[in-house]
């Protein structure tokens, strides 16, 4: 399922520092290695600039939807 | 949009506005004023005509729902009666405007329109718009369209209404559920019913009016469904992003408190988030934490936003592929391509 591939990749980038570095330095290499379909590859290529935000340490207590 | 396309767009908008005013002319002036006010809200067909003309490059253009139906019909049959196609397109505009008003009331939004009209008049305007939509569909028969096709169009509107209200009801019920109970699949299903069904109607109604063959009708419906889902998910991710941006303004910890106020509060973002709508980025964020949580971490929310936006892009990719299939059967007019913003 392509949706799941996108979710998994976003999750892996958020927890794997070396993958995060690799995505910044050689995004084309990462996309090729992951073997995404052309459709998913196109999406990931657009997502990559947004995946590198430094993870903030503070917690936001956003309780109104729970 | 090129200057040539802007001229064509303005001509289409003028034609559609004339058809709309003609339909509204029979209403009592006091009622008509409120209905016109609803149709003058941002994005609607009568949205600030002068301002829209001054900033014609703004996207989406005023009346984009009507234009979608109008251009879909002309894509299939460029010589179609403009009276018929404008009637169906304006019927769609009234129909969508009515449902938007009802959604705003149900979601307790504080829109500019609700603040002026209040709930009772807003609900009445929505009812009038639904009636106008039906009247406009019936009028298509006077433009030389056979009764069977008019009946088919009415059936499409009713089916979409049932699907969209079904999705809205599931969305309202989800407010009472724990965020951890919802799944990606359920969120997509709700988006398909709420938003996909309406954009599918906008595309399909034009194709049916233009007597597209079965394969083309199916492709137009699929295109609308995919675009509707993409649009809904894009909205969900951007609404939450705006709230996170706003929350960052309230204290170094990011805790949503204003000085001098007790307890956490919802910022002035979208009401549906304050109400507890379980939009996909929130559901994905909760899933990351893998336990019932009274509060969601900002990092998980950011991840949910990016992932949701990625899935919305995926649906746009699929819509682009669908559009290319339609293009092979019926060359897509440049204005329709520009309206859809698909390559």
Coordinates of C-alpha atoms in Angstrom, one line a residue:
Chain A
X1 CA 0.0 0.0 0.0
X2 CA 1.6 3.3 -1.1
X3 CA 0.1 5.3 1.8
X4 CA 1.8 2.9 4.2
X5 CA 5.1 3.3 2.4
X6 CA 4.9 7.1 2.9
X7 CA 4.0 6.8 6.5
X8 CA 6.8 4.3 7.2
X9 CA 9.4 6.5 5.4
X10 CA 8.4 9.6 7.3
X11 CA 8.5 7.6 10.6
X12 CA 12.0 6.2 9.8
X13 CA 13.4 9.6 9.0
X14 CA 12.1 11.0 12.2
X15 CA 13.8 8.3 14.4
X16 CA 16.9 7.5 12.4
X17 CA 19.5 10.2 12.5
X18 CA 21.8 8.7 9.9
X19 CA 18.9 8.3 7.5
X20 CA 18.0 11.9 8.2
X21 CA 21.5 13.0 7.3
X22 CA 21.6 10.8 4.2
X23 CA 18.3 12.3 3.1
X24 CA 19.8 15.8 3.3
X25 CA 23.0 14.9 1.6
X26 CA 22.0 12.5 -1.2
X27 CA 18.2 12.4 -1.5
X28 CA 18.2 10.9 -5.0
X29 CA 20.3 8.0 -3.7
X30 CA 18.0 7.3 -0.9
X31 CA 14.9 7.4 -3.1
X32 CA 16.5 5.0 -5.6
X33 CA 17.7 2.6 -2.9
X34 CA 14.2 2.4 -1.3
X35 CA 12.7 1.1 -4.6
X36 CA 9.6 3.3 -4.5
X37 CA 7.2 3.3 -7.3
X38 CA 7.5 6.4 -9.5
X39 CA 4.4 7.8 -7.9
X40 CA 5.7 7.4 -4.3
X41 CA 9.2 8.6 -5.4
X42 CA 7.7 11.8 -6.7
X43 CA 5.8 12.4 -3.4
X44 CA 8.9 11.6 -1.3
X45 CA 11.0 14.0 -3.3
X46 CA 8.6 16.8 -2.5
X47 CA 8.4 15.7 1.2
X48 CA 12.2 15.6 1.8
X49 CA 12.7 19.3 2.4
X50 CA 10.1 19.1 5.1
X51 CA 11.5 16.0 6.8
X52 CA 14.6 17.7 8.1
X53 CA 13.1 19.9 10.7
X54 CA 15.1 19.6 13.9
X55 CA 13.0 17.7 16.4
X56 CA 12.0 20.1 19.1
X57 CA 12.5 19.0 22.7
X58 CA 9.5 20.8 24.2
X59 CA 6.1 19.2 24.6
X60 CA 3.1 21.0 23.3
X61 CA 0.1 20.2 25.5
X62 CA -2.6 20.2 22.8
X63 CA -5.4 18.6 24.7
X64 CA -8.6 19.8 23.0
X65 CA -9.0 16.9 20.6
X66 CA -8.2 14.0 22.9
Chain B
X1 CA -2.7 31.8 -15.5
X2 CA -2.0 33.4 -18.9
X3 CA -3.8 36.6 -19.8
X4 CA -5.7 34.7 -22.5
X5 CA -7.0 32.1 -20.0
X6 CA -7.9 34.9 -17.6
X7 CA -10.1 36.4 -20.3
X8 CA -11.8 33.1 -20.9
X9 CA -12.2 32.5 -17.2
X10 CA -13.8 35.9 -16.7
X11 CA -16.3 35.3 -19.5
X12 CA -17.3 31.9 -18.0
X13 CA -17.7 33.5 -14.6
X14 CA -19.9 36.2 -16.1
X15 CA -22.1 33.7 -17.8
X16 CA -22.5 31.6 -14.6
X17 CA -23.2 34.7 -12.5
X18 CA -26.0 35.8 -14.9
X19 CA -27.5 32.3 -14.7
X20 CA -27.3 32.4 -10.9
X21 CA -28.9 35.9 -10.7
X22 CA -31.7 34.8 -13.0
X23 CA -32.5 31.9 -10.7
X24 CA -32.4 34.0 -7.6
X25 CA -34.5 36.8 -9.1
X26 CA -37.8 35.1 -8.0
X27 CA -36.8 35.1 -4.3
X28 CA -38.2 37.8 -2.0
X29 CA -35.7 40.6 -1.8
X30 CA -35.0 40.1 1.9
X31 CA -34.3 36.4 1.4
X32 CA -32.4 37.1 -1.8
X33 CA -30.1 39.5 0.0
X34 CA -29.1 36.7 2.5
X35 CA -28.6 34.1 -0.2
X36 CA -26.5 36.5 -2.3
X37 CA -24.4 37.2 0.8
X38 CA -23.8 33.5 1.2
X39 CA -22.7 33.3 -2.4
X40 CA -20.4 36.3 -1.9
X41 CA -18.2 34.5 0.6
X42 CA -14.6 33.7 -0.4
X43 CA -14.4 31.2 -3.2
X44 CA -18.1 31.3 -4.0
X45 CA -19.3 32.4 -7.5
X46 CA -20.4 35.9 -6.4
X47 CA -17.3 36.5 -4.3
X48 CA -16.5 40.2 -4.4
X49 CA -16.7 40.5 -8.2
X50 CA -14.8 43.8 -8.3
X51 CA -12.0 42.3 -6.1
X52 CA -11.9 39.1 -8.0
X53 CA -11.5 41.0 -11.3
X54 CA -8.7 43.1 -9.8
X55 CA -6.9 40.0 -8.6
X56 CA -7.9 37.5 -11.2
X57 CA -4.7 35.5 -10.7
X58 CA -5.9 34.5 -7.2
X59 CA -6.4 30.8 -6.8
X60 CA -8.8 29.1 -6.6
X61 CA -11.0 31.5 -8.7
X62 CA -14.4 32.5 -7.6
X63 CA -17.0 29.9 -8.5
X64 CA -14.4 27.1 -8.9
X65 CA -17.0 24.4 -8.1
X66 CA -19.3 25.6 -10.8
X67 CA -16.4 26.0 -13.2
X68 CA -15.3 22.4 -12.6
X69 CA -18.7 21.2 -13.7
X70 CA -18.9 23.7 -16.6
X71 CA -15.4 22.9 -17.9
X72 CA -15.9 19.1 -17.5
X73 CA -19.0 19.2 -19.6
X74 CA -17.4 21.3 -22.3
X75 CA -14.3 19.1 -22.3
X76 CA -16.5 16.2 -23.4
X77 CA -18.8 18.1 -25.7
X78 CA -17.5 21.6 -26.6
X79 CA -20.7 22.4 -28.6
X80 CA -23.0 21.7 -25.7
X81 CA -25.8 24.2 -25.0
X82 CA -24.4 26.9 -22.7
X83 CA -27.8 27.4 -21.2
X84 CA -27.9 23.7 -20.1
X85 CA -24.3 23.5 -18.9
X86 CA -24.5 26.8 -17.0
X87 CA -27.7 25.6 -15.3
X88 CA -26.1 22.4 -14.1
X89 CA -22.9 24.2 -13.1
X90 CA -24.8 26.8 -11.0
X91 CA -27.0 24.0 -9.5
X92 CA -23.7 22.5 -8.3
X93 CA -22.5 25.8 -6.9
X94 CA -25.8 26.3 -4.9
X95 CA -25.7 22.7 -3.7
X96 CA -22.1 23.0 -2.4
X97 CA -22.7 26.4 -0.8
X98 CA -25.7 24.9 1.0
X99 CA -23.7 22.0 2.3
X100 CA -20.8 24.3 3.4
X101 CA -23.3 26.4 5.4
X102 CA -24.8 23.4 7.1
X103 CA -21.3 22.0 7.9
X104 CA -20.3 25.4 9.4
X105 CA -23.4 25.3 11.7
X106 CA -22.8 21.6 12.6
X107 CA -19.2 22.3 13.4
X108 CA -20.1 25.5 15.3
X109 CA -17.7 27.5 13.2
X110 CA -17.6 31.3 13.8
X111 CA -17.5 32.3 10.2
X112 CA -18.1 35.9 9.1
X113 CA -21.4 34.8 7.6
X114 CA -22.7 33.1 10.7
X115 CA -21.7 36.1 12.8
X116 CA -23.9 38.3 10.6
X117 CA -26.8 36.0 9.8
X118 CA -26.9 33.8 12.9
X119 CA -27.8 30.1 12.9
X120 CA -31.6 30.2 12.0
X121 CA -31.1 32.4 8.9
X122 CA -28.0 30.5 7.8
X123 CA -29.9 27.2 8.0
X124 CA -32.8 28.8 6.0
X125 CA -30.4 30.1 3.4
X126 CA -29.0 26.6 3.1
X127 CA -32.5 25.2 2.5
X128 CA -33.2 27.8 -0.1
X129 CA -29.9 27.0 -1.9
X130 CA -30.8 23.3 -2.0
X131 CA -34.2 24.1 -3.5
X132 CA -32.5 26.5 -6.0
X133 CA -30.2 23.7 -7.0
X134 CA -33.1 21.4 -7.7
X135 CA -34.9 24.1 -9.7
X136 CA -31.8 24.7 -11.8
X137 CA -31.6 21.0 -12.6
X138 CA -35.2 20.9 -13.6
X139 CA -34.7 24.0 -15.9
X140 CA -32.1 22.0 -17.9
X141 CA -35.1 20.3 -19.6
X142 CA -36.1 23.7 -21.1
X143 CA -32.6 23.9 -22.7
X144 CA -33.4 20.8 -24.8
X145 CA -32.0 18.1 -22.5
X146 CA -34.3 15.0 -22.4
X147 CA -36.1 14.2 -19.2
X148 CA -34.2 10.9 -18.6
X149 CA -30.9 12.8 -18.5
X150 CA -32.3 15.4 -16.1
X151 CA -33.5 12.5 -13.8
X152 CA -30.0 11.0 -13.9
X153 CA -28.5 14.3 -12.9
X154 CA -30.9 14.7 -10.0
X155 CA -30.1 11.1 -8.9
X156 CA -26.4 12.0 -8.9
X157 CA -27.0 15.0 -6.7
X158 CA -29.1 13.0 -4.2
X159 CA -26.5 10.2 -4.1
X160 CA -23.7 12.6 -3.4
X161 CA -25.8 14.3 -0.7
X162 CA -26.3 11.0 1.1
X163 CA -22.6 10.2 0.8
X164 CA -21.4 13.6 2.0
X165 CA -23.8 13.8 4.9
X166 CA -22.9 10.2 5.8
X167 CA -19.3 11.2 6.0
X168 CA -20.1 14.3 8.0
X169 CA -22.1 12.2 10.5
X170 CA -19.2 9.8 11.0
X171 CA -16.9 12.7 11.4
X172 CA -19.2 14.2 14.1
X173 CA -19.5 10.9 15.9
X174 CA -15.7 10.5 15.8
X175 CA -15.5 13.6 18.1
X176 CA -16.7 11.4 20.9
X177 CA -14.2 8.6 20.3
X178 CA -10.7 8.3 21.5
X179 CA -8.1 9.4 18.9
X180 CA -6.4 6.0 19.2
X181 CA -9.4 4.1 18.0
X182 CA -9.3 5.7 14.5
X183 CA -7.2 4.3 11.7
X184 CA -5.7 5.7 8.5
X185 CA -8.2 3.7 6.5
X186 CA -11.2 5.1 8.4
X187 CA -9.9 8.7 8.0
X188 CA -9.5 8.1 4.3
X189 CA -13.0 6.6 4.1
X190 CA -14.5 9.7 5.9
X191 CA -12.6 12.0 3.5
X192 CA -13.8 10.0 0.6
X193 CA -17.5 10.4 1.7
X194 CA -17.3 14.0 2.9
X195 CA -15.1 15.6 0.2
X196 CA -14.5 13.0 -2.5
X197 CA -18.2 12.4 -3.2
X198 CA -18.8 16.2 -3.8
X199 CA -15.9 16.7 -6.1
X200 CA -16.8 13.5 -7.9
X201 CA -20.3 15.0 -8.4
X202 CA -18.8 18.2 -9.7
X203 CA -16.8 16.4 -12.4
X204 CA -19.3 13.6 -13.1
X205 CA -22.4 15.9 -13.5
X206 CA -20.6 17.8 -16.4
X207 CA -19.7 14.5 -18.0
X208 CA -23.2 13.0 -17.7
X209 CA -24.8 16.2 -19.1
X210 CA -22.4 16.0 -22.1
X211 CA -23.3 12.4 -22.6
X212 CA -19.8 11.0 -22.0
X213 CA -19.5 7.2 -22.5
X214 CA -19.4 4.9 -19.5
X215 CA -15.6 4.8 -19.4
X216 CA -15.2 8.6 -19.4
X217 CA -17.9 9.0 -16.8
X218 CA -16.1 6.6 -14.5
X219 CA -12.8 8.5 -15.1
X220 CA -14.4 11.9 -14.3
X221 CA -15.9 10.5 -11.1
X222 CA -12.5 9.0 -10.1
X223 CA -10.7 12.2 -10.8
X224 CA -13.1 14.1 -8.6
X225 CA -12.9 11.6 -5.8
X226 CA -9.1 11.6 -5.8
X227 CA -9.0 15.4 -5.9
X228 CA -11.6 15.7 -3.1
X229 CA -9.6 13.4 -0.8
X230 CA -6.3 15.2 -1.6
X231 CA -7.9 18.6 -0.9
X232 CA -9.4 17.4 2.4
X233 CA -6.1 15.9 3.6
X234 CA -4.2 19.0 2.5
X235 CA -6.6 21.2 4.5
X236 CA -6.3 18.9 7.6
X237 CA -2.5 19.1 7.5
X238 CA -2.4 22.9 6.9
X239 CA -5.0 23.6 9.6
X240 CA -3.0 21.7 12.2
X241 CA 0.2 23.3 11.0
X242 CA -1.3 26.7 11.5
X243 CA -2.4 25.8 15.0
X244 CA 1.1 24.5 15.9
X245 CA 2.6 27.8 14.6
X246 CA 0.2 29.7 16.7
X247 CA 0.8 27.6 19.8
X248 CA 4.5 28.3 19.5
X249 CA 3.7 31.9 20.2
X250 CA 2.4 31.1 23.7
X251 CA 5.4 30.6 26.0
X252 CA 8.8 28.8 25.5
X253 CA 7.3 25.5 26.5
X254 CA 4.8 25.7 23.8
X255 CA 2.0 25.1 26.3
X256 CA -1.1 26.7 25.2
X257 CA -1.7 29.1 27.9
X258 CA -2.1 32.9 27.8
X259 CA -0.7 34.9 30.6
X260 CA -3.2 35.5 33.3
X261 CA -5.5 32.6 32.2
X262 CA -5.9 29.3 33.9
X263 CA -5.7 26.0 32.1
X264 CA -5.0 25.1 28.6
X265 CA -7.1 26.5 25.8
X266 CA -7.6 26.2 22.1
X267 CA -6.0 28.9 20.0
X268 CA -8.0 30.7 17.5
X269 CA -7.4 28.1 14.8
X270 CA -10.0 26.0 13.1
X271 CA -13.0 25.2 15.3
X272 CA -13.1 21.6 14.1
X273 CA -9.8 21.0 15.8
X274 CA -10.9 22.6 19.0
X275 CA -14.0 20.5 18.9
X276 CA -12.0 17.3 18.9
X277 CA -12.2 16.4 15.2
X278 CA -10.0 13.4 14.6
X279 CA -8.2 14.6 11.5
X280 CA -5.6 12.3 9.9
X281 CA -2.5 14.2 11.2
X282 CA -3.8 13.9 14.7
X283 CA -4.6 10.2 14.3
X284 CA -1.2 9.5 12.9
X285 CA 0.5 11.5 15.7
X286 CA -1.4 9.5 18.3
X287 CA -0.4 6.3 16.7
X288 CA 3.2 7.2 16.9
X289 CA 3.0 7.4 20.7
X290 CA 1.4 4.0 20.9
X291 CA -0.5 4.6 24.0
X292 CA -3.6 6.5 25.1
X293 CA -2.3 10.1 25.6
X294 CA -3.9 13.1 27.2
X295 CA -1.7 15.3 25.2
X296 CA 0.2 14.9 22.0
X297 CA 3.9 15.7 21.5
X298 CA 4.7 18.5 19.1
X299 CA 7.2 16.3 17.3
X300 CA 4.6 13.5 16.7
X301 CA 2.2 16.2 15.4
X302 CA 4.8 17.5 13.0
X303 CA 5.3 14.0 11.8
X304 CA 1.6 13.5 11.4
X305 CA 1.3 16.8 9.4
X306 CA 4.1 15.8 7.0
X307 CA 2.8 12.3 6.5
X308 CA -0.7 13.5 5.9
X309 CA 0.5 16.1 3.4
X310 CA 2.5 13.3 1.7
X311 CA -0.7 11.2 1.4
X312 CA -2.5 14.2 0.0
X313 CA 0.2 14.5 -2.6
X314 CA -0.1 10.8 -3.4
X315 CA -3.8 11.3 -4.2
X316 CA -2.9 14.3 -6.4
X317 CA -0.4 12.1 -8.2
X318 CA -3.2 9.5 -8.8
X319 CA -5.5 12.3 -9.9
X320 CA -2.9 13.5 -12.4
X321 CA -2.7 9.9 -13.9
X322 CA -6.5 9.9 -14.1
X323 CA -6.5 13.2 -15.9
X324 CA -4.0 11.9 -18.4
X325 CA -6.4 9.0 -19.2
X326 CA -9.2 11.5 -19.7
X327 CA -7.0 13.6 -21.9
X328 CA -6.4 10.7 -24.2
X329 CA -10.2 10.4 -24.7
X330 CA -11.2 14.1 -24.5
X331 CA -8.4 16.7 -24.8
X332 CA -8.4 18.7 -21.6
X333 CA -9.0 22.4 -22.2
X334 CA -6.1 24.6 -20.8
X335 CA -8.5 26.4 -18.4
X336 CA -9.6 23.1 -16.8
X337 CA -6.0 22.0 -16.5
X338 CA -5.1 25.3 -14.9
X339 CA -8.1 25.1 -12.5
X340 CA -7.1 21.6 -11.4
X341 CA -3.4 22.5 -11.2
X342 CA -2.4 19.0 -12.4
X343 CA 0.4 18.3 -14.8

